[in-house]
Amino acid sequence: MWGAVIGIAAASLALAVVHQTLEAINQSQAPPPPPQKTAELPPPGPDFKKQPDGKWAAPLWESASAKEVLSKARKGLRNNQQRCVSQGSVACSSSSNGEGPSHSGGTAAAEVEVEVDQSIRVKCMLAEGSGKLDLSDCELQGVPPAAFDVPDLEELSLAGNQLAQLPADISRLTSLSRLQLAGNQLTALPHGTCNLTALQGLWLHGNLLQELPADVGQLSALTQLSLSGNCLSALPEGLAGLRALQELSCAGNQLESLPASIEGLTALKKLALHGNQLRELPADMGGLTALQELSLQGNPQLASVPESLASLPALRDLSVADCALAALPATLRAAPALESLSLYGNQLHEFPTAVLQAPKLRTLWLEGNPLTPEAVDSLLAALPSSNLSALGLDERQLALAPPALAEAALACGKLRVSGPAPSGGGLGYFKLEPAPAAAAASSTGSSRPTTEVLVVSFGSAPGTPNWGGLLKKVRAAATAPQEQNFDVLYVVDPCRSWYSGGDDGYEHYEERLRAVCGRYRQVVFIGDSMGATATLLFAHLATEVHAWTPQIDLATSSIRPGQGCEWQAVLKQRVLDNVARCEGTVVVHTGSWRHDLDQARCLPTHDDSIKVQIYSVESHRLALALDSRGLLMQIVRSAVLQAMGLSNKDNIRLANLF
């Protein structure tokens, strides 16, 4: 919130200062006069209050007038940039004729540079009063020296810029408690970063970091550390010094192992390691006594987990899906707090049914494992009397059991059976949930009725089909049986690779999707954020696409994989090409946040089959906002009913939702 507030204040003040500066440039060829002192600047607006020391305090909330000022400032900056580019091209043309660069082009460039410099200067002055400095999304290639002169700076955001390195002066900001560096091009951190001992939150995701400083453990106050989407192959032993650390995200890196000292993180509650190259885990992880969530999915070479996990007193959620597990320790039956265990997509032939005795275990997912008939029989026999509320198996596994045993397991209401997974194998969560009538026919051995509509849900959270609950609501809202006659394919990228849109992994996903989508007359894609990118990336396989806040140009995104510019360019081009190949309708849903609007503008505007729907939600989490207001289900239900050729009596025009 503070970033937006300070940005508004800075933009309003910058607009006034720039206006004065540009007048000076136009009136005289002489250098402009020195910038005025803070106290002499015009009042930025009625929403800002002047403090006794002459500094302006930013408003606590974004008022209408502040938003208007910010909008005008941004529009003016974009217009100047466009004029600069246009006149700059003329200058290049003139230069080729031997006339040199045009004066107007140079003036436009100077205007843009002055405007940006003034905006940063004013933000730094405001930070002297607030202790918070937001320089995110400023296209910076270096940190402005003025940032290091702000006394007692507590929060600094440099996210979404083009920083390839940090200056050593970063060590001067000893009062920093929050440092946001996501979405840059950093390959390393200066050792001075470890002197910021007051730091509580450090966000470094979406960079190109290859290593961390060995003395990172000096950040003893750190509670949150985000390293996802980098190029890390190892973590330093000194990590154990982070005794206050509660959340550590290392997803989407190249980690092959973990330091044994990691068990020293006694305050750690969440550990995200999905999408790496882990071969093994430390044998002793029993020191992680506060750990509640451990995500290991998408480590294709991880063949085992240590027995010490069973001794973790707080561990509730354990996901080791899409790995190479050949066995599971039976000691997990003693895990006192374990509630959810995800093991789908492994190489398990046997399963220790004693694990079902874990006192709080409620959900167990085993789809896509080559279980033996004996293993399936044991699971089904133990299911009715277990504490489980859901056991996930696929149709192939269930077919191994005697019909009477399968029917008894289904009758207890705890068995969740998915359809056959698409051929091709490899990474990626692919789970086909048939329509209720088709599922009932499959469980009794009857021929499956024809289903002509498929809804493909692309997840944005690794390992979690986060549209599952909403699609269940869509089925529950049916007023007639035929309104439930659609299959659902849940697809999730556990490796945080944006469905491998920038490399050969794309072909793996495309092949498996094509194998399923080709069976249906109508195919509806839905997804948000990274999942929305996937809906566009494979849009040529769909008849209708609904993408909520997609990321198309990852070069301007803070949340992205640890890949370089070439990889990002390949993904963007594939998205544009496949959207153009789509023979159906593409609907992009976006909020009013500038970043998301810019992403939507990447798509061609002249194509009538591409529609952009804008909502008054200033957040990237648009789907969540719509869901909280009961609107997301209406949109999805309307799309599904339309695909089935049915009318929606409760249909509401998108334009009327806000």
PDB file of C-alpha atoms in Angstrom, residues 59 227 413 420 441 552 590 624:
ATOM      1  CA  PRO A  59      -2.451  10.655   2.391  1.00  0.00           C
ATOM      2  CA  LEU A 227      14.251 -16.077  -3.905  1.00  0.00           C
ATOM      3  CA  GLY A 413     -18.104 -41.031  -0.251  1.00  0.00           C
ATOM      4  CA  PRO A 420      -7.250 -40.963 -17.651  1.00  0.00           C
ATOM      5  CA  ALA A 441     -20.929 -44.596 -15.553  1.00  0.00           C
ATOM      6  CA  ILE A 552       2.624 -11.478 -21.741  1.00  0.00           C
ATOM      7  CA  THR A 590      -7.894  -6.860 -16.410  1.00  0.00           C
ATOM      8  CA  LEU A 624      -9.804 -13.150  -6.351  1.00  0.00           C
TER       9      LEU A 624
END
